[in-house]
Amino acid sequence: MPLLGLLPRRAWASLLSQLLRPPCASCTGAVRCQSQVAEAVLTSQLKAHQEKPNFIIKTPKGTRDLSPQHMVVREKILDLVISCFKRHGAKGMDTPAFELKETLTEKYGEDSGLMYDLKDQGGELLSLRYDLTVPFARYLAMNKVKKMKRYHVGKVWRRESPTIVQGRYREFCQCDFDIAGQFDPMIPDAECLKIMCEILSGLQLGDFLIKVNDRRIVDGMFAVCGVPESKFRAICSSIDKLDKMAWKDVRHEMVVKKGLAPEVADRIGDYVQCHGGVSLVEQMFQDPRLSQNKQALEGLGDLKLLFEYLTLFGIADKISFDLSLARGLDYYTGVIYEAVLLQTPTQAGEEPLNVGSVAAGGRYDGLVGMFDPKGHKVPCVGLSIGVERIFYIVEQRMKTKGEKVRTTETQVFVATPQKNFLQERLKLIAELWDSGIKAEMLYKNNPKLLTQLHYCESTGIPLVVIIGEQELKEGVIKIRSVASREEVSGGSRNRRDEVFLPFPDSVRNMHLLAEKLSSWLIVVEMNKHSLKMTIAACEY
Amino acid sequence: MPLLGLLPRRAWASLLSQLLRPPCASCTGAVRCQSQVAEAVLTSQLKAHQEKPNFIIKTPKGTRDLSPQHMVVREKILDLVISCFKRHGAKGMDTPAFELKETLTEKYGEDSGLMYDLKDQGGELLSLRYDLTVPFARYLAMNKVKKMKRYHVGKVWRRESPTIVQGRYREFCQCDFDIAGQFDPMIPDAECLKIMCEILSGLQLGDFLIKVNDRRIVDGMFAVCGVPESKFRAICSSIDKLDKMAWKDVRHEMVVKKGLAPEVADRIGDYVQCHGGVSLVEQMFQDPRLSQNKQALEGLGDLKLLFEYLTLFGIADKISFDLSLARGLDYYTGVIYEAVLLQTPTQAGEEPLNVGSVAAGGRYDGLVGMFDPKGHKVPCVGLSIGVERIFYIVEQRMKTKGEKVRTTETQVFVATPQKNFLQERLKLIAELWDSGIKAEMLYKNNPKLLTQLHYCESTGIPLVVIIGEQELKEGVIKIRSVASREEVSGGSRNRRDEVFLPFPDSVRNMHLLAEKLSSWLIVVEMNKHSLKMTIAACEY
């Protein structure tokens, strides 16, 4: 790289961007100006001299790596979510990351343009999945499954505008639970709301509220307000923005962009301000306009039944009938819901969190039929937990509190104070591994003892097993608690030592370790307050 | 659909395929024959009358859905693999499903053509990840991480020819463990082999063998045999096929397709037949040709040290130094290895399983440097568990044995023998859920008792809680063991019943349930042989 080797990195990037710019305005298409010729020469030199192009190392726009710190938080949250899904009898399932493009088209309304398509490399036209609901409906239709309660945790991809604020990315994880099948009304729907409550309570994110509405009430409201039927879905998508935009702006969008008559918009405006409990359902039954609409009445009837079941489940106080809830996706046909966290009073030093909805879902009775050659329907209702937002909230709280997480689960470190003890360490650590104990050592022939102990402190390993000349001679090993620095040794062939160490906080969740090693017997028992360790040499 | 509605489905598919066929041989490009005109008319009718095109519902070529049955097997195997990685102190990590295309190019040698590219939708050129190793190297370089022990479980995508035999798909799961950093020689390499042994033993797949070689020995062998240096990687890729092809065919490929002199190929042929233990390493040190090659000597020296450590780990008998092992991927620079299952004698009725390698890996000291602007190297060594093949083997064995798996974990079913007990069932099941008990009920207002009990039998739910008029009057609930059909009732306000039920096999792994419900106290305790249930009504 005789030429480029001399350029600092920033100059080099600016040179590249010059090379890539279009012909300058004064040039005709056929004749290139002098500076461009010079650049072309440079480009060919570049190719000749530079085997490895110095491209920028990054992840694709709108995506990111998940570091071990991220993964620990995620694992905990996903475990809680999945165990709730399993508690409700759901089966696991997975579908490919991409689908035939035609499987996904016309399912998402205005958002369809945000799909990632795969390049046509000969063969089928494919797109990355946009959610987990449409693949589930495709699965049901394809396998002629009429009944299924399943959960699905997986990545989905959307080419949204790159505002990576508050945890919105182009690649993100969804956690879905759905009940497919023809059942008596509102029983599965009520269970979906129960699951949302269990998960949001379990995660201890603070107080929350679940807004509930019904697509039939939304459509009925549009009809009685005078929205032309052809504009229903477009206006629905505007209403859906009410949680992020003021009514004034939504009204402007409906009137100016979507051509709705101002007086129609104002009639809608009156309704979407209404929210309340089951009494609002009763009130809407009496509404002079809404009560004239058959669809709306069906929706109201179902909501009334739903509230009855929610009361039996003991969660009615968490639910709010909210006429402003519309949900953006096209495929909903009945009850819809969305959970929001209620703003907790900002603590000192804590950034106010405005994260929008953290779980949502609804009934979609027509989607499976869209895939069935004969149009056979399978009614479905489900929910999606907004885990990415939840990850974000939990991470922010941990940051504020200065909480540290261990990114490994290592229980024991194998150390030596002497040189030339690699062989002994390797033998001992293999025994620990073979006994199911999580163990580490340094990959050095002769590490310093201080370096080894420092590694334990910085990574949070609670116990160190030490072997040196003295221990080898006596036929014992030494065990050290990293936190308290207490040491005990034991394991001589003549006696069995029982050792109590103060219980290290970091291993409070460690399970009973009772392991028989071939050369030492180490039994570690734990209760809430202490750690008892029995060390004895085994007879060969 | 006036026209198409009358056609049976098969006729309809054949019509579609006619519409899609190219012009017939007798037609000129400009003039269409009569049948094609008729078809064109039909096509436009199709568009006019058929809103929903009747496309074939399928997953993309080379991919498949994972059913709940698949998922249960996967979860068990992945749990074992991940817990082994954690036992060795690895941290979790994830990277996006796609990378900048330039991140992936020139890393995989001959296979690069198999990458899935994303469509250029404006913005960056992207490709789906092809393995987890290159994204890991990119992560290390991008974040300037010099030391890391991580595992990564995730999907990768390769557009391989669609021979979906023995569990090879275009979308598949990889489980990788890697150690990055500058350490004393062969200690991390030995740990990688230890991990492969622990996982393959733990999965109880039968006897296995790990073939080991070193890229420097492979290259040294090529050099002393007379392979021109420009052909090293191409010949390496041929040698890699020796586990699937006979030497005769590999030789043919090298000589005819890759232009190697026949006598050079024959010299290689002599070497690649050699395999054995540490004594073969010693023998190769004395080999008149190989011992003249500096690279080969370095590789042999490291293998000797490696065998020393493997002996301390107690796994040397599982390892075979095998000169035919070459590994296809370009990025390996040192030790390479591959685990194969040894064919177990075919049992009656069992299909012979030929699954090739089930785990593999090696040292790649140059890959991170390819991403670093200054070329700074981070030595790495790692392994990948071929979980898809392992899933396949385990599924086949279960099929042969007729083993059934439960796809849910539900512990208790809430049933009623009477009509109009929905409210009581909803109240009771909510209490069970709130107490962390996995519970289900039917979503029917008035299900038949037989239907409910049959559901438990077919899905393997071990316990039924029954509530009816009698129970409600007495203030008790009835508990029934599905397997033994024994019933007990308890929970009256005056006494506390202790009930022993025979232990159902299907819940052998169920943990202690000790839960206090608000209206009943149900304590379920389990040991290896029995299930003790205490039922008492609680005072309000």
Tab-separated table of C-alpha atoms in Angstrom, chain A residues 92-357:
chain	number	residue	atom	x	y	z
A	92	GLY	CA	-42.843	-24.719	21.992
A	93	MET	CA	-42.478	-24.244	18.236
A	94	ASP	CA	-40.176	-22.622	15.692
A	95	THR	CA	-40.442	-21.564	12.061
A	96	PRO	CA	-37.729	-20.572	9.550
A	97	ALA	CA	-36.292	-17.050	9.747
A	98	PHE	CA	-37.578	-16.399	6.231
A	99	GLU	CA	-40.820	-17.221	4.443
A	100	LEU	CA	-41.927	-17.168	0.829
A	101	LYS	CA	-42.486	-13.476	0.135
A	102	GLU	CA	-46.095	-14.128	-0.900
A	103	THR	CA	-46.797	-15.685	2.505
A	104	LEU	CA	-46.118	-12.336	4.147
A	105	THR	CA	-47.539	-9.835	1.655
A	106	GLU	CA	-50.853	-8.150	2.420
A	107	LYS	CA	-50.844	-9.199	6.057
A	108	TYR	CA	-49.483	-6.125	7.775
A	109	GLY	CA	-51.273	-3.154	6.201
A	110	GLU	CA	-49.292	0.066	5.918
A	111	ASP	CA	-46.154	-1.490	7.390
A	112	SER	CA	-45.539	-4.077	4.660
A	113	GLY	CA	-42.861	-1.904	3.066
A	114	LEU	CA	-40.635	-2.520	6.054
A	115	MET	CA	-39.962	-6.159	5.222
A	116	TYR	CA	-36.431	-7.359	4.491
A	117	ASP	CA	-36.397	-9.206	1.170
A	118	LEU	CA	-33.723	-11.708	0.246
A	119	LYS	CA	-31.847	-11.316	-3.013
A	120	ASP	CA	-33.161	-13.400	-5.907
A	121	GLN	CA	-30.319	-15.939	-6.227
A	122	GLY	CA	-32.370	-18.257	-8.423
A	123	GLY	CA	-35.272	-20.099	-6.842
A	124	GLU	CA	-37.936	-18.738	-4.552
A	125	LEU	CA	-38.531	-15.114	-3.566
A	126	LEU	CA	-38.030	-14.885	0.179
A	127	SER	CA	-38.461	-12.321	2.966
A	128	LEU	CA	-37.330	-12.329	6.579
A	129	ARG	CA	-40.227	-12.862	8.962
A	130	TYR	CA	-41.845	-9.657	10.183
A	131	ASP	CA	-43.590	-11.154	13.200
A	132	LEU	CA	-44.307	-14.613	14.610
A	133	THR	CA	-48.082	-14.480	14.082
A	134	VAL	CA	-48.262	-14.834	10.297
A	135	PRO	CA	-45.795	-17.785	10.283
A	136	PHE	CA	-47.946	-19.411	12.996
A	137	ALA	CA	-51.097	-18.983	10.872
A	138	ARG	CA	-49.220	-20.382	7.852
A	139	TYR	CA	-48.114	-23.373	9.990
A	140	LEU	CA	-51.676	-24.091	11.139
A	141	ALA	CA	-53.084	-23.929	7.594
A	142	MET	CA	-50.227	-25.928	6.072
A	143	ASN	CA	-50.505	-28.737	8.623
A	144	LYS	CA	-54.290	-28.536	8.893
A	145	VAL	CA	-54.007	-28.019	12.654
A	146	LYS	CA	-57.362	-26.958	14.079
A	147	LYS	CA	-56.368	-26.531	17.722
A	148	MET	CA	-53.090	-25.538	19.288
A	149	LYS	CA	-51.728	-23.605	22.232
A	150	ARG	CA	-48.157	-22.683	21.466
A	151	TYR	CA	-45.447	-20.215	22.405
A	152	HIS	CA	-42.682	-19.015	20.152
A	153	VAL	CA	-39.608	-17.019	21.080
A	154	GLY	CA	-37.563	-15.792	18.155
A	155	LYS	CA	-36.055	-12.941	16.218
A	156	VAL	CA	-38.031	-10.859	13.712
A	157	TRP	CA	-36.779	-8.161	11.356
A	158	ARG	CA	-38.267	-4.802	10.321
A	159	ARG	CA	-36.556	-2.089	8.283
A	160	GLU	CA	-37.840	0.697	10.498
A	161	SER	CA	-36.338	4.166	10.356
A	162	PRO	CA	-33.135	4.095	12.313
A	163	THR	CA	-34.187	5.865	15.493
A	164	ILE	CA	-32.416	3.639	17.926
A	165	VAL	CA	-33.904	5.273	20.963
A	166	GLN	CA	-35.270	3.368	23.912
A	167	GLY	CA	-34.409	-0.048	22.624
A	168	ARG	CA	-35.913	-0.084	19.127
A	169	TYR	CA	-33.829	-2.060	16.654
A	170	ARG	CA	-34.312	-3.537	13.186
A	171	GLU	CA	-33.619	-7.001	14.541
A	172	PHE	CA	-35.460	-7.834	17.712
A	173	CYS	CA	-36.822	-10.683	19.776
A	174	GLN	CA	-40.521	-11.496	20.099
A	175	CYS	CA	-42.188	-13.756	22.669
A	176	ASP	CA	-45.587	-14.890	21.483
A	177	PHE	CA	-48.301	-17.027	23.047
A	178	ASP	CA	-51.363	-17.963	20.994
A	179	ILE	CA	-54.441	-20.150	21.352
A	180	ALA	CA	-55.887	-21.460	18.082
A	181	GLY	CA	-59.215	-23.256	17.905
A	182	GLN	CA	-62.982	-22.945	18.070
A	183	PHE	CA	-63.935	-22.495	21.744
A	184	ASP	CA	-66.620	-20.883	23.844
A	185	PRO	CA	-66.366	-17.102	23.703
A	186	MET	CA	-63.833	-15.104	25.706
A	187	ILE	CA	-62.350	-17.997	27.745
A	188	PRO	CA	-59.035	-18.123	25.816
A	189	ASP	CA	-59.104	-14.319	25.457
A	190	ALA	CA	-59.335	-13.950	29.232
A	191	GLU	CA	-56.421	-16.351	29.682
A	192	CYS	CA	-54.261	-14.213	27.384
A	193	LEU	CA	-54.890	-11.188	29.612
A	194	LYS	CA	-54.174	-13.310	32.703
A	195	ILE	CA	-50.828	-14.311	31.200
A	196	MET	CA	-49.920	-10.690	30.488
A	197	CYS	CA	-50.678	-9.838	34.136
A	198	GLU	CA	-48.672	-12.766	35.484
A	199	ILE	CA	-45.633	-11.861	33.395
A	200	LEU	CA	-45.722	-8.124	34.098
A	201	SER	CA	-46.240	-8.737	37.830
A	202	GLY	CA	-43.526	-11.383	37.851
A	203	LEU	CA	-40.999	-9.076	36.233
A	204	GLN	CA	-41.619	-6.437	38.926
A	205	LEU	CA	-41.528	-3.563	36.488
A	206	GLY	CA	-43.870	-1.446	38.586
A	207	ASP	CA	-47.543	-0.727	38.147
A	208	PHE	CA	-49.151	-1.419	34.781
A	209	LEU	CA	-52.482	-1.159	33.000
A	210	ILE	CA	-53.917	-3.189	30.152
A	211	LYS	CA	-56.038	-1.248	27.678
A	212	VAL	CA	-58.744	-3.348	26.040
A	213	ASN	CA	-60.963	-2.679	23.039
A	214	ASP	CA	-62.528	-4.673	20.202
A	215	ARG	CA	-61.967	-4.216	16.484
A	216	ARG	CA	-65.732	-4.519	15.978
A	217	ILE	CA	-66.262	-1.589	18.354
A	218	VAL	CA	-63.582	0.388	16.492
A	219	ASP	CA	-65.212	-0.342	13.134
A	220	GLY	CA	-68.694	0.320	14.554
A	221	MET	CA	-67.465	3.631	15.915
A	222	PHE	CA	-66.030	4.530	12.489
A	223	ALA	CA	-69.324	3.583	10.832
A	224	VAL	CA	-71.534	5.637	13.157
A	225	CYS	CA	-69.165	8.599	12.950
A	226	GLY	CA	-69.394	8.532	9.144
A	227	VAL	CA	-65.967	7.179	8.068
A	228	PRO	CA	-66.269	5.662	4.564
A	229	GLU	CA	-65.650	1.908	4.769
A	230	SER	CA	-62.726	2.125	2.330
A	231	LYS	CA	-60.878	4.307	4.848
A	232	PHE	CA	-61.450	2.065	7.921
A	233	ARG	CA	-57.968	0.487	7.992
A	234	ALA	CA	-56.166	3.756	7.180
A	235	ILE	CA	-58.008	5.646	9.936
A	236	CYS	CA	-57.453	2.709	12.298
A	237	SER	CA	-53.724	3.040	11.700
A	238	SER	CA	-53.923	6.779	12.546
A	239	ILE	CA	-55.851	6.118	15.762
A	240	ASP	CA	-53.156	3.593	16.680
A	241	LYS	CA	-50.687	6.480	16.973
A	242	LEU	CA	-52.623	8.120	19.826
A	243	ASP	CA	-50.223	6.688	22.422
A	244	LYS	CA	-47.312	8.521	20.781
A	245	MET	CA	-49.038	11.580	19.230
A	246	ALA	CA	-51.482	14.170	20.559
A	247	TRP	CA	-55.106	14.058	19.339
A	248	LYS	CA	-54.520	17.335	17.485
A	249	ASP	CA	-51.786	15.747	15.345
A	250	VAL	CA	-53.688	12.515	14.766
A	251	ARG	CA	-56.728	14.554	13.714
A	252	HIS	CA	-54.518	16.533	11.325
A	253	GLU	CA	-53.199	13.312	9.771
A	254	MET	CA	-56.721	11.938	9.336
A	255	VAL	CA	-58.113	15.112	7.791
A	256	VAL	CA	-55.164	16.343	5.725
A	257	LYS	CA	-53.317	13.168	4.774
A	258	LYS	CA	-56.175	10.696	4.696
A	259	GLY	CA	-58.936	13.025	3.496
A	260	LEU	CA	-61.419	12.541	6.336
A	261	ALA	CA	-64.136	15.184	6.785
A	262	PRO	CA	-63.304	17.376	9.818
A	263	GLU	CA	-66.704	16.820	11.470
A	264	VAL	CA	-66.223	13.024	11.165
A	265	ALA	CA	-62.818	13.353	12.794
A	266	ASP	CA	-64.355	15.361	15.634
A	267	ARG	CA	-67.025	12.726	16.246
A	268	ILE	CA	-64.248	10.127	16.528
A	269	GLY	CA	-62.434	12.522	18.851
A	270	ASP	CA	-65.332	12.388	21.309
A	271	TYR	CA	-65.221	8.600	21.503
A	272	VAL	CA	-61.488	8.070	21.742
A	273	GLN	CA	-61.321	10.101	24.923
A	274	CYS	CA	-63.417	7.478	26.730
A	275	HIS	CA	-61.799	4.920	28.955
A	276	GLY	CA	-62.900	3.119	32.090
A	277	GLY	CA	-63.929	-0.194	33.575
A	278	VAL	CA	-66.874	-2.465	32.958
A	279	SER	CA	-69.237	0.458	33.688
A	280	LEU	CA	-68.047	2.134	30.476
A	281	VAL	CA	-69.076	-1.017	28.599
A	282	GLU	CA	-72.583	-0.634	30.069
A	283	GLN	CA	-72.559	3.066	29.177
A	284	MET	CA	-71.620	2.357	25.550
A	285	PHE	CA	-74.500	-0.121	25.305
A	286	GLN	CA	-76.709	2.931	25.928
A	287	ASP	CA	-74.824	5.217	23.534
A	288	PRO	CA	-77.468	6.515	21.063
A	289	ARG	CA	-75.240	6.103	18.006
A	290	LEU	CA	-73.058	3.104	18.880
A	291	SER	CA	-76.046	1.033	20.073
A	292	GLN	CA	-77.450	1.254	16.531
A	293	ASN	CA	-74.453	-0.642	15.123
A	294	LYS	CA	-74.666	-4.466	15.098
A	295	GLN	CA	-70.901	-5.014	14.999
A	296	ALA	CA	-70.300	-2.652	17.910
A	297	LEU	CA	-72.989	-4.392	19.966
A	298	GLU	CA	-71.332	-7.776	19.375
A	299	GLY	CA	-68.026	-6.358	20.507
A	300	LEU	CA	-69.565	-4.775	23.601
A	301	GLY	CA	-71.318	-8.059	24.470
A	302	ASP	CA	-68.023	-9.937	24.312
A	303	LEU	CA	-66.229	-7.296	26.382
A	304	LYS	CA	-68.896	-7.611	29.077
A	305	LEU	CA	-68.345	-11.381	29.238
A	306	LEU	CA	-64.580	-10.828	29.216
A	307	PHE	CA	-64.785	-8.539	32.245
A	308	GLU	CA	-66.779	-11.220	34.074
A	309	TYR	CA	-63.973	-13.756	33.555
A	310	LEU	CA	-61.277	-11.216	34.394
A	311	THR	CA	-63.027	-10.598	37.716
A	312	LEU	CA	-62.938	-14.349	38.456
A	313	PHE	CA	-59.224	-14.306	37.603
A	314	GLY	CA	-58.790	-11.422	40.042
A	315	ILE	CA	-57.300	-9.036	37.487
A	316	ALA	CA	-60.233	-6.787	36.516
A	317	ASP	CA	-58.625	-3.827	38.320
A	318	LYS	CA	-55.674	-4.000	35.906
A	319	ILE	CA	-57.874	-3.677	32.816
A	320	SER	CA	-59.199	-0.498	31.198
A	321	PHE	CA	-61.748	-0.420	28.361
A	322	ASP	CA	-60.191	2.225	26.129
A	323	LEU	CA	-61.859	3.426	22.928
A	324	SER	CA	-58.625	4.985	21.689
A	325	LEU	CA	-56.967	1.572	21.363
A	326	ALA	CA	-56.956	0.482	17.705
A	327	ARG	CA	-53.779	-1.642	17.088
A	328	GLY	CA	-51.993	-1.084	13.801
A	329	LEU	CA	-51.918	-4.558	12.263
A	330	ASP	CA	-54.589	-5.431	9.704
A	331	TYR	CA	-55.343	-8.958	10.844
A	332	TYR	CA	-57.186	-8.341	14.127
A	333	THR	CA	-60.915	-9.125	14.094
A	334	GLY	CA	-62.110	-9.032	17.726
A	335	VAL	CA	-60.753	-8.179	21.164
A	336	ILE	CA	-57.486	-6.225	21.153
A	337	TYR	CA	-55.292	-5.240	24.087
A	338	GLU	CA	-52.100	-3.460	24.968
A	339	ALA	CA	-50.264	-3.249	28.292
A	340	VAL	CA	-48.527	-0.051	29.348
A	341	LEU	CA	-46.327	0.596	32.345
A	342	LEU	CA	-47.577	3.380	34.571
A	343	GLN	CA	-44.916	6.019	35.027
A	344	THR	CA	-43.296	5.525	38.408
A	345	PRO	CA	-42.266	8.707	40.188
A	346	THR	CA	-38.762	9.406	39.015
A	347	GLN	CA	-36.243	8.548	41.699
A	348	ALA	CA	-33.222	10.697	42.245
A	349	GLY	CA	-30.797	10.147	39.392
A	350	GLU	CA	-33.168	7.938	37.444
A	351	GLU	CA	-33.980	8.951	33.889
A	352	PRO	CA	-37.733	9.077	33.289
A	353	LEU	CA	-38.655	6.019	31.244
A	354	ASN	CA	-41.196	6.427	28.500
A	355	VAL	CA	-41.295	3.039	26.867
A	356	GLY	CA	-44.833	2.777	25.486
A	357	SER	CA	-46.486	-0.606	25.381
